PDB file of C-alpha atoms in Angstrom:
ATOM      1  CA  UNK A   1       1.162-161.863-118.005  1.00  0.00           C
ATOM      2  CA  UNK A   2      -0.618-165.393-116.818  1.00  0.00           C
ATOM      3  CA  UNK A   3      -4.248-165.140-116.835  1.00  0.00           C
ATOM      4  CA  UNK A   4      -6.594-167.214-114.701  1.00  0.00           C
ATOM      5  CA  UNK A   5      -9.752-168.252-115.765  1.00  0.00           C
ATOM      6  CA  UNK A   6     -12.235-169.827-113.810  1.00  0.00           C
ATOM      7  CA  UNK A   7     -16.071-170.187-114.264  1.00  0.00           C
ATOM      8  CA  UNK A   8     -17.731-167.010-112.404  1.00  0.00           C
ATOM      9  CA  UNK A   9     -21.253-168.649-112.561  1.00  0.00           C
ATOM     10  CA  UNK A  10     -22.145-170.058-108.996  1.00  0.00           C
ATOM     11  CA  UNK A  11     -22.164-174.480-109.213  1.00  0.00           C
ATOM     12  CA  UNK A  12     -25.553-175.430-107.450  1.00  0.00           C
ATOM     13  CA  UNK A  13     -25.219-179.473-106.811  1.00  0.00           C
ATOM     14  CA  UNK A  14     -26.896-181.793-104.950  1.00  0.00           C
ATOM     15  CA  UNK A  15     -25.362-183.592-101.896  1.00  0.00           C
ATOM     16  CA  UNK A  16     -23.460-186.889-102.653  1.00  0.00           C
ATOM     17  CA  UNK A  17     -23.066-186.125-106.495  1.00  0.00           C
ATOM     18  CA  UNK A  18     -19.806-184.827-108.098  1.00  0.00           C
ATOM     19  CA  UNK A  19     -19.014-181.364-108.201  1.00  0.00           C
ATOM     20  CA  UNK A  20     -16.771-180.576-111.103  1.00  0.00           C
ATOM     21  CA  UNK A  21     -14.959-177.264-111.499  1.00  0.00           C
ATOM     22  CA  UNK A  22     -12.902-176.242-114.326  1.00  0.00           C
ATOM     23  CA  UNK A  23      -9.299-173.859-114.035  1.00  0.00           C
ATOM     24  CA  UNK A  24      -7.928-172.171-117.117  1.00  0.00           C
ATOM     25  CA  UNK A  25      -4.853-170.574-117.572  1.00  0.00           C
ATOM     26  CA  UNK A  26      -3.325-168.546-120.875  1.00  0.00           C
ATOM     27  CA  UNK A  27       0.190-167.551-121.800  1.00  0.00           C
ATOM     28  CA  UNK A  28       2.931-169.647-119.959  1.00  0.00           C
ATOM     29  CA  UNK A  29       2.709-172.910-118.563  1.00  0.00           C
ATOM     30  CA  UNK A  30       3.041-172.839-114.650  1.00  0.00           C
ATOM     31  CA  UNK A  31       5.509-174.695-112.529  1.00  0.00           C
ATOM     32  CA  UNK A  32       2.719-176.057-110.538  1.00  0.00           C
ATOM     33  CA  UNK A  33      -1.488-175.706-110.089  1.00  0.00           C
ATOM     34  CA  UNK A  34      -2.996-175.057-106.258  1.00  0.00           C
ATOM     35  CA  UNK A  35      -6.369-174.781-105.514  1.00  0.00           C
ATOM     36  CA  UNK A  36      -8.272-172.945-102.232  1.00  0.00           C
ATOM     37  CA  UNK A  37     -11.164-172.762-100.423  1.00  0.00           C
ATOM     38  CA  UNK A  38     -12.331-169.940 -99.370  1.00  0.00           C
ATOM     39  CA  UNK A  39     -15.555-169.675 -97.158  1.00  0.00           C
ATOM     40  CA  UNK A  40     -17.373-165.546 -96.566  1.00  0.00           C
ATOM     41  CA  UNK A  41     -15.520-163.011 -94.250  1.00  0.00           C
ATOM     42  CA  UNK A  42     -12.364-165.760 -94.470  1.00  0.00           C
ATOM     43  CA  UNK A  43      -9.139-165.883 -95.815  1.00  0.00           C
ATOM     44  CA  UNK A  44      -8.322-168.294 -98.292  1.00  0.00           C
ATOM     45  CA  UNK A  45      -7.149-172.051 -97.290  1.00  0.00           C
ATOM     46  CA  UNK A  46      -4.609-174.153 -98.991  1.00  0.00           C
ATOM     47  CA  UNK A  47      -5.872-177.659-100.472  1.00  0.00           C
ATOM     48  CA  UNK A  48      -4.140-179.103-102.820  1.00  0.00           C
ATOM     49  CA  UNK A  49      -1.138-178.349-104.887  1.00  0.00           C
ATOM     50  CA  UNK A  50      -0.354-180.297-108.354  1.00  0.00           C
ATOM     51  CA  UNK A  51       2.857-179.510-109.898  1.00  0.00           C
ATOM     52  CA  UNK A  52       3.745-179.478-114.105  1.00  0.00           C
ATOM     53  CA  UNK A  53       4.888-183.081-114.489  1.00  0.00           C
ATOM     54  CA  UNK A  54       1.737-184.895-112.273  1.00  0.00           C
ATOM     55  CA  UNK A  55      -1.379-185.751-114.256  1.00  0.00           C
ATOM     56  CA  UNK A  56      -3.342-186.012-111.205  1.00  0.00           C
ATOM     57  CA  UNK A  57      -3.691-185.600-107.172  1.00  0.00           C
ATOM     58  CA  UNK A  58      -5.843-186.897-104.927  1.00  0.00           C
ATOM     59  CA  UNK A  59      -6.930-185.732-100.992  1.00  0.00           C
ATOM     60  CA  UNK A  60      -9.350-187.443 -99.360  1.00  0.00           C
ATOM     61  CA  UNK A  61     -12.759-186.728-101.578  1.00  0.00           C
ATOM     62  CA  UNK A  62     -11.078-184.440-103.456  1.00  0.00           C
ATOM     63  CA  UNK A  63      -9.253-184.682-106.938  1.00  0.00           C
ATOM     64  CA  UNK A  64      -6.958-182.516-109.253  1.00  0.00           C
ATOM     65  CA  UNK A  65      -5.918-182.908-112.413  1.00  0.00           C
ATOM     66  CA  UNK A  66      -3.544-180.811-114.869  1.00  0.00           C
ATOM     67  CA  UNK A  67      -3.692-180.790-118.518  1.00  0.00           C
ATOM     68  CA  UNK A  68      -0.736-179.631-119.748  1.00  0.00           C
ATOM     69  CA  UNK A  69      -1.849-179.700-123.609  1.00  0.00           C
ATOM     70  CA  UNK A  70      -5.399-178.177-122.749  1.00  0.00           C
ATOM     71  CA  UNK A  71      -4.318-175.811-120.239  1.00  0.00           C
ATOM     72  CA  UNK A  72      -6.920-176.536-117.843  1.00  0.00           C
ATOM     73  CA  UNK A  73      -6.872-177.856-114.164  1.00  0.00           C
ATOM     74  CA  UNK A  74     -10.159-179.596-112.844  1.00  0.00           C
ATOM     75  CA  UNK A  75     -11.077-180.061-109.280  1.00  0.00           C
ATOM     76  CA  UNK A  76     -13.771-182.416-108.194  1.00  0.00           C
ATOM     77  CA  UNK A  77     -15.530-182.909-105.218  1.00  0.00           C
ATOM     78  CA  UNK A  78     -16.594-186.298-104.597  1.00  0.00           C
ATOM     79  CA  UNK A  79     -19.562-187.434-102.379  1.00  0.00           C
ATOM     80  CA  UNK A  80     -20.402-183.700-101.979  1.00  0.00           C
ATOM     81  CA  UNK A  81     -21.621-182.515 -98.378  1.00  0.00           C
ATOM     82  CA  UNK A  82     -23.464-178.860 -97.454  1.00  0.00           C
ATOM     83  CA  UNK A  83     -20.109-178.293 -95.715  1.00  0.00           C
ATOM     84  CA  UNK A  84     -18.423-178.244 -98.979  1.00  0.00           C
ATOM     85  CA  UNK A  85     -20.391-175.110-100.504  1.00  0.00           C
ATOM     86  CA  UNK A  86     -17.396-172.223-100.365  1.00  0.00           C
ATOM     87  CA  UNK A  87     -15.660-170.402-103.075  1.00  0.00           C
ATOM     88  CA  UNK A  88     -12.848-172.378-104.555  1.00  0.00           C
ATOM     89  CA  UNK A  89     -10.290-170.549-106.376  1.00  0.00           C
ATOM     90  CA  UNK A  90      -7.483-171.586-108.282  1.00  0.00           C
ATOM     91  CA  UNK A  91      -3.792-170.185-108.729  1.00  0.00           C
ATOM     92  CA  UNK A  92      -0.574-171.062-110.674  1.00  0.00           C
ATOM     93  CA  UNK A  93       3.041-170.468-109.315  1.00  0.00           C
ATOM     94  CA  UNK A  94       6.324-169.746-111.239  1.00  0.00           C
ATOM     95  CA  UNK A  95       9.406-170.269-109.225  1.00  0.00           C
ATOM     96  CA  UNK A  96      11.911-167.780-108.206  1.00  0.00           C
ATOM     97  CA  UNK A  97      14.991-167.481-106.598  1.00  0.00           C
ATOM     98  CA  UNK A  98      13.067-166.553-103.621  1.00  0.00           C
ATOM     99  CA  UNK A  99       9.334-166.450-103.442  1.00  0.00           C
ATOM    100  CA  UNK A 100       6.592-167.910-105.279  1.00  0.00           C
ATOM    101  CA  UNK A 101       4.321-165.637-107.173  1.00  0.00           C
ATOM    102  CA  UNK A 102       0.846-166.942-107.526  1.00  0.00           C
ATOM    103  CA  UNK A 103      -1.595-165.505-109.869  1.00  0.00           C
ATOM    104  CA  UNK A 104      -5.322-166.337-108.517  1.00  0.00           C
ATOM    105  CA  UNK A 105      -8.182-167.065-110.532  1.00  0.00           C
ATOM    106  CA  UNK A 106     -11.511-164.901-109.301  1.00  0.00           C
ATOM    107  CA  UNK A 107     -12.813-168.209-107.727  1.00  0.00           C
ATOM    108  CA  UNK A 108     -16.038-170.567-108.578  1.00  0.00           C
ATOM    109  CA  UNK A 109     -18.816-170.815-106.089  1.00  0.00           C
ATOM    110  CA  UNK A 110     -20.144-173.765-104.783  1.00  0.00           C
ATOM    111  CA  UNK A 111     -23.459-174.490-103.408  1.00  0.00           C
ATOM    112  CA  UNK A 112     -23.943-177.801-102.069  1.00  0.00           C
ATOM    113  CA  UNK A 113     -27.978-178.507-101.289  1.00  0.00           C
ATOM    114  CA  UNK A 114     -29.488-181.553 -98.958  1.00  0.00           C
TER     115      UNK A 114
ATOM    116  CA  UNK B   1      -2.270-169.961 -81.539  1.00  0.00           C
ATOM    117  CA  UNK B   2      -3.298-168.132 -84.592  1.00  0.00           C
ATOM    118  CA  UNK B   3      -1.087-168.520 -87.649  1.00  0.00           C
ATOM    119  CA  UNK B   4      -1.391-165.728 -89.913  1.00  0.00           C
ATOM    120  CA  UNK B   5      -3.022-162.957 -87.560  1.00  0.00           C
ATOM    121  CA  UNK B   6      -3.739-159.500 -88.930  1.00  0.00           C
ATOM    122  CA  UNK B   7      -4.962-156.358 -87.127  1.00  0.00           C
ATOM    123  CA  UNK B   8      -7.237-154.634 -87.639  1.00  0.00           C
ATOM    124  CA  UNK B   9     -10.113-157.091 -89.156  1.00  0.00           C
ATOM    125  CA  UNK B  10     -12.073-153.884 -90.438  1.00  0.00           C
ATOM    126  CA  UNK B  11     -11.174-150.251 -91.276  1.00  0.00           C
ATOM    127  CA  UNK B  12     -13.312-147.669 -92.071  1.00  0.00           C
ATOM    128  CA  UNK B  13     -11.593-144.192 -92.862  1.00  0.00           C
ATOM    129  CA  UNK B  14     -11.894-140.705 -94.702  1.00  0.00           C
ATOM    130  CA  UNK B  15     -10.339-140.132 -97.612  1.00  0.00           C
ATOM    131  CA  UNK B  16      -7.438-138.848 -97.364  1.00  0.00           C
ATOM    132  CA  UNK B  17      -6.395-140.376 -94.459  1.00  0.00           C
ATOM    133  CA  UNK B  18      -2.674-142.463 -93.812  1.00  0.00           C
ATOM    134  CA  UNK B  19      -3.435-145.862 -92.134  1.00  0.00           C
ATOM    135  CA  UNK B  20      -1.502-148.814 -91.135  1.00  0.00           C
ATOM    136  CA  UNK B  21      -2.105-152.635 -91.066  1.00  0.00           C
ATOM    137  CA  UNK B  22      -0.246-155.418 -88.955  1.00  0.00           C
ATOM    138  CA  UNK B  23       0.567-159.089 -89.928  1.00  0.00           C
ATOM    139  CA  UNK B  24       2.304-161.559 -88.019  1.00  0.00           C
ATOM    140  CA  UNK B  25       2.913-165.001 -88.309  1.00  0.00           C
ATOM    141  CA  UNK B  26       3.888-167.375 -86.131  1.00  0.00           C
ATOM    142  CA  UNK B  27       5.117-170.597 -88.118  1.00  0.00           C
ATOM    143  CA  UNK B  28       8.642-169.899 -88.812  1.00  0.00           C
ATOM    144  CA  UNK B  29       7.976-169.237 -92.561  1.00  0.00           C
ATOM    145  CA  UNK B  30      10.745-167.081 -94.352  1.00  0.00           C
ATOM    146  CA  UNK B  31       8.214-165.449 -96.725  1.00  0.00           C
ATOM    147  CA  UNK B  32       5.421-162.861 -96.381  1.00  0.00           C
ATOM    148  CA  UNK B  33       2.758-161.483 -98.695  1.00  0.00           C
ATOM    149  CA  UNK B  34       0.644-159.081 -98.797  1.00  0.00           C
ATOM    150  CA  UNK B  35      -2.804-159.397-101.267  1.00  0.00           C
ATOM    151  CA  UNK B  36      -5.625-157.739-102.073  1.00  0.00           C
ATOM    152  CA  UNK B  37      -9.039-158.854-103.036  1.00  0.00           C
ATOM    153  CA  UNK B  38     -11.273-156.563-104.626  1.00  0.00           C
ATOM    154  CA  UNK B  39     -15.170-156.653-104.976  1.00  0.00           C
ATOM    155  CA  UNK B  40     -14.966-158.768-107.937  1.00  0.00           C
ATOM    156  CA  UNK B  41     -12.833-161.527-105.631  1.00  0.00           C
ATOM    157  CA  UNK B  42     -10.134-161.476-107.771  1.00  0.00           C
ATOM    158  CA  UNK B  43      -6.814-161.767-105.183  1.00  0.00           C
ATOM    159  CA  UNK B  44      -3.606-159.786-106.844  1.00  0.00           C
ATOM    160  CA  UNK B  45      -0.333-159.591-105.025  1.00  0.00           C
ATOM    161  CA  UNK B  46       1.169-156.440-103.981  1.00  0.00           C
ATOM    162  CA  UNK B  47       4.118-157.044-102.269  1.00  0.00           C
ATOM    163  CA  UNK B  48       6.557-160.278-100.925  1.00  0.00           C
ATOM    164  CA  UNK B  49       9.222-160.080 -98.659  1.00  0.00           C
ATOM    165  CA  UNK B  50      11.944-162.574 -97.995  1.00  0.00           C
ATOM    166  CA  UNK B  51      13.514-162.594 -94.925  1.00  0.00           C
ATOM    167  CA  UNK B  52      12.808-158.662 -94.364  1.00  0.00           C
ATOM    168  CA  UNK B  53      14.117-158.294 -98.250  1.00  0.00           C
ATOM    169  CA  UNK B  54      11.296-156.861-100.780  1.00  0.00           C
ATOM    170  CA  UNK B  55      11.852-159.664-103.479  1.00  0.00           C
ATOM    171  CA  UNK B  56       8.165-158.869-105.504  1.00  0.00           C
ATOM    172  CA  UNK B  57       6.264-155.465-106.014  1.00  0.00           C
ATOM    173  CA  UNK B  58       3.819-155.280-108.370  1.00  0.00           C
ATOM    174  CA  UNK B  59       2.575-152.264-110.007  1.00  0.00           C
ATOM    175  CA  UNK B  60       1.308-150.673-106.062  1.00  0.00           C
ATOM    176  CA  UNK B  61       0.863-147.135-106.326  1.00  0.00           C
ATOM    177  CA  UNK B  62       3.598-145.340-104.037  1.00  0.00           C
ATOM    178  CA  UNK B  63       1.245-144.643-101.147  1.00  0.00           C
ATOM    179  CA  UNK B  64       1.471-148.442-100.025  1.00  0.00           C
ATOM    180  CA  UNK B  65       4.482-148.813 -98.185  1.00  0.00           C
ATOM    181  CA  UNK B  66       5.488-152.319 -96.590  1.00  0.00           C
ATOM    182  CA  UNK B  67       7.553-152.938 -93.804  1.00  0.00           C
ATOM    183  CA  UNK B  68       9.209-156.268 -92.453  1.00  0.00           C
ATOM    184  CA  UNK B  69      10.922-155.266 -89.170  1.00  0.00           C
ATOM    185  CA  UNK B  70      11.641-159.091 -89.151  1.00  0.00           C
ATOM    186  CA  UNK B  71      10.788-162.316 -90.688  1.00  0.00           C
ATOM    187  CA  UNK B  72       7.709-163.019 -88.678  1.00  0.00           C
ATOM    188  CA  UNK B  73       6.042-159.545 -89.663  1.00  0.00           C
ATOM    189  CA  UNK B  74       4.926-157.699 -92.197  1.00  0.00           C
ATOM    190  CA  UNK B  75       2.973-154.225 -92.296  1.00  0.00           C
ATOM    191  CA  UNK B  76       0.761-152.147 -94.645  1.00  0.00           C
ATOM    192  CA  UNK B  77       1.506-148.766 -94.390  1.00  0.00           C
ATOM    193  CA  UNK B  78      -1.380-146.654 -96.882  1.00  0.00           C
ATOM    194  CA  UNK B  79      -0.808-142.918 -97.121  1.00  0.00           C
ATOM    195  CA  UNK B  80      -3.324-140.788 -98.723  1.00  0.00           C
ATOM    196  CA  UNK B  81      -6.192-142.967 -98.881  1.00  0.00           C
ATOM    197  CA  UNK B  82      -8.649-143.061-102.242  1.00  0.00           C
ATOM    198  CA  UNK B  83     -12.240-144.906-102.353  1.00  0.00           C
ATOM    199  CA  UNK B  84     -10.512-146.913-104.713  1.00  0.00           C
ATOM    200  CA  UNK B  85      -8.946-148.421-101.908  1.00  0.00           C
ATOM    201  CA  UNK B  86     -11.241-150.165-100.457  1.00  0.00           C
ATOM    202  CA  UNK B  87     -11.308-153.901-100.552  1.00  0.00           C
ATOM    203  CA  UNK B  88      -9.911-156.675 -98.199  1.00  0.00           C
ATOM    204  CA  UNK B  89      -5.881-156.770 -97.738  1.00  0.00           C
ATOM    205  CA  UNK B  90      -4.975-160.532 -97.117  1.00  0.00           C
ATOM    206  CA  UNK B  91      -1.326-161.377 -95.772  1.00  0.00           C
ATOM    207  CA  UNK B  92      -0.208-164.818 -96.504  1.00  0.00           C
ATOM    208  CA  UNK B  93       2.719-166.513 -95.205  1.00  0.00           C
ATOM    209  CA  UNK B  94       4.934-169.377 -97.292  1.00  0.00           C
ATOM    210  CA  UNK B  95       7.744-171.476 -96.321  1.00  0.00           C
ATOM    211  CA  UNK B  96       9.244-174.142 -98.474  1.00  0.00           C
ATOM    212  CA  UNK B  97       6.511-176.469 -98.755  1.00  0.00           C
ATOM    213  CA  UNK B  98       3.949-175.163-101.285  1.00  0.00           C
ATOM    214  CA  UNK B  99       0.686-173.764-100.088  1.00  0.00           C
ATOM    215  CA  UNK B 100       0.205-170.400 -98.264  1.00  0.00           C
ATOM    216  CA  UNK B 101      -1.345-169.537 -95.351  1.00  0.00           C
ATOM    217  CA  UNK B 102      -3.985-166.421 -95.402  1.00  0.00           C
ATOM    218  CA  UNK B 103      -4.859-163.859 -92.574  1.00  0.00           C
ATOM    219  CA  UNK B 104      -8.497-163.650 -92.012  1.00  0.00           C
ATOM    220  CA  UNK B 105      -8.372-160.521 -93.835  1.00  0.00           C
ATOM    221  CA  UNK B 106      -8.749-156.649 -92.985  1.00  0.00           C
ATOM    222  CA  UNK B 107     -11.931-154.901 -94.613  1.00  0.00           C
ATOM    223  CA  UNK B 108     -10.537-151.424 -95.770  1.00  0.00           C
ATOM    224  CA  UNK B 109     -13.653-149.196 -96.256  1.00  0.00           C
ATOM    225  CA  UNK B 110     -12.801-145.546 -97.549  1.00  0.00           C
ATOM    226  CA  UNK B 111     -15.336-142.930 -97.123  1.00  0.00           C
TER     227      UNK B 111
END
């Protein structure tokens, strides 16, 4: 079964730098990539959704890209802000006749300081 | 105006116990979910219905029960509640544009 892999360590980074995080997957390669921020005592919130064939997507200050060859996703966060620092996770979707089943990563932590 | 509601937000109960919990949605989205995220954060699916039609169930022990009485809702039934149990149950929502839309959540707590 897909595995996600995503850095459990929390990313402490200073406001208006680059915040960088890093999404691994094993076994089969996913239809498409989606990452979501989740804040404490929240559900999680859709961002940004790259699919198989798309090296890269951008919203706003944010970026994804999707490395086929290393299996690997990376988000960044441009110009960080304190408003940023969440719990980011990511998740990859096969498609089915009906329903997409996502497997989620256990999420990266972000800590953005003034 | 709430898009993904769920009820109740937090849950505590005995072992033992049977307990239910609600989702609705309100954005016209064919397909529900229900996840759960344990203390680790990890988020596994459980169930997905289709239009009131079970399309995925993981490996869910046989005291969770789901139940779409239509499209815009989907309910946790839990008989026989373990500690092992407790976590937070998400429902999500999906339509055919990509991206799903989480409940706030519902904190199970068994004691």
């Amino acid at each position: 079964s897909q595995k996600i892999e995503q850095n459990s360590e929390a990313l402490n980074i200073q406001e208006g730098k680059t915040a960088t995080l890093t999404c691994n997957y094993t076994n089969y390669s996913p239809a498409y990539l989606q990452w979501y921020r989740q804040d404490p005592g929240r559900g999680p919130v859709f961002l940004l959704l790259i699919r198989e064939n798309e090296k890269e997507k951008r919203k706003e200050r944010l970026k994804v890209t999707f490395d086929t060859t290393l299996k690997q996703s990376l988000f960044h966060i441009t110009a960080s802000q304190p408003a940023d620092s969440a719990t980011y996770l990511c998740d990859t979707g096969v498609f089915k006749a009906a329903g997409n089943k996502l497997t989620f990563g256990g999420g990266t932590r972000v800590l953005v300081k003034p | 105006d709430t898009a993904v509601s769920q009820t109740p937000k937090y849950l505590v109960t005995q072992m033992g116990n049977d307990k239910s919990i609600k989702c609705e949605q309100n954005l016209g989205h064919d397909t529900m979910y229900w996840y759960k995220q344990d203390s680790k954060k990890f988020l596994k699916i459980m169930f997905s219905y289709n239009n009131k039609e079970l399309i995925i169930n993981e490996t869910v022990p046989n005291r969770f029960s789901p139940k779409s009485p239509d499209k815009a809702h989907l309910n946790l039934h839990i008989n026989s509640l373990e500690l092992g149990d407790s976590a937070v149950y998400f429902c999500a929502s999906a339509g055919t544009n990509y991206g799903y839309t989480f409940g706030s959540g519902t904190r199970l707590t068994v004691v």
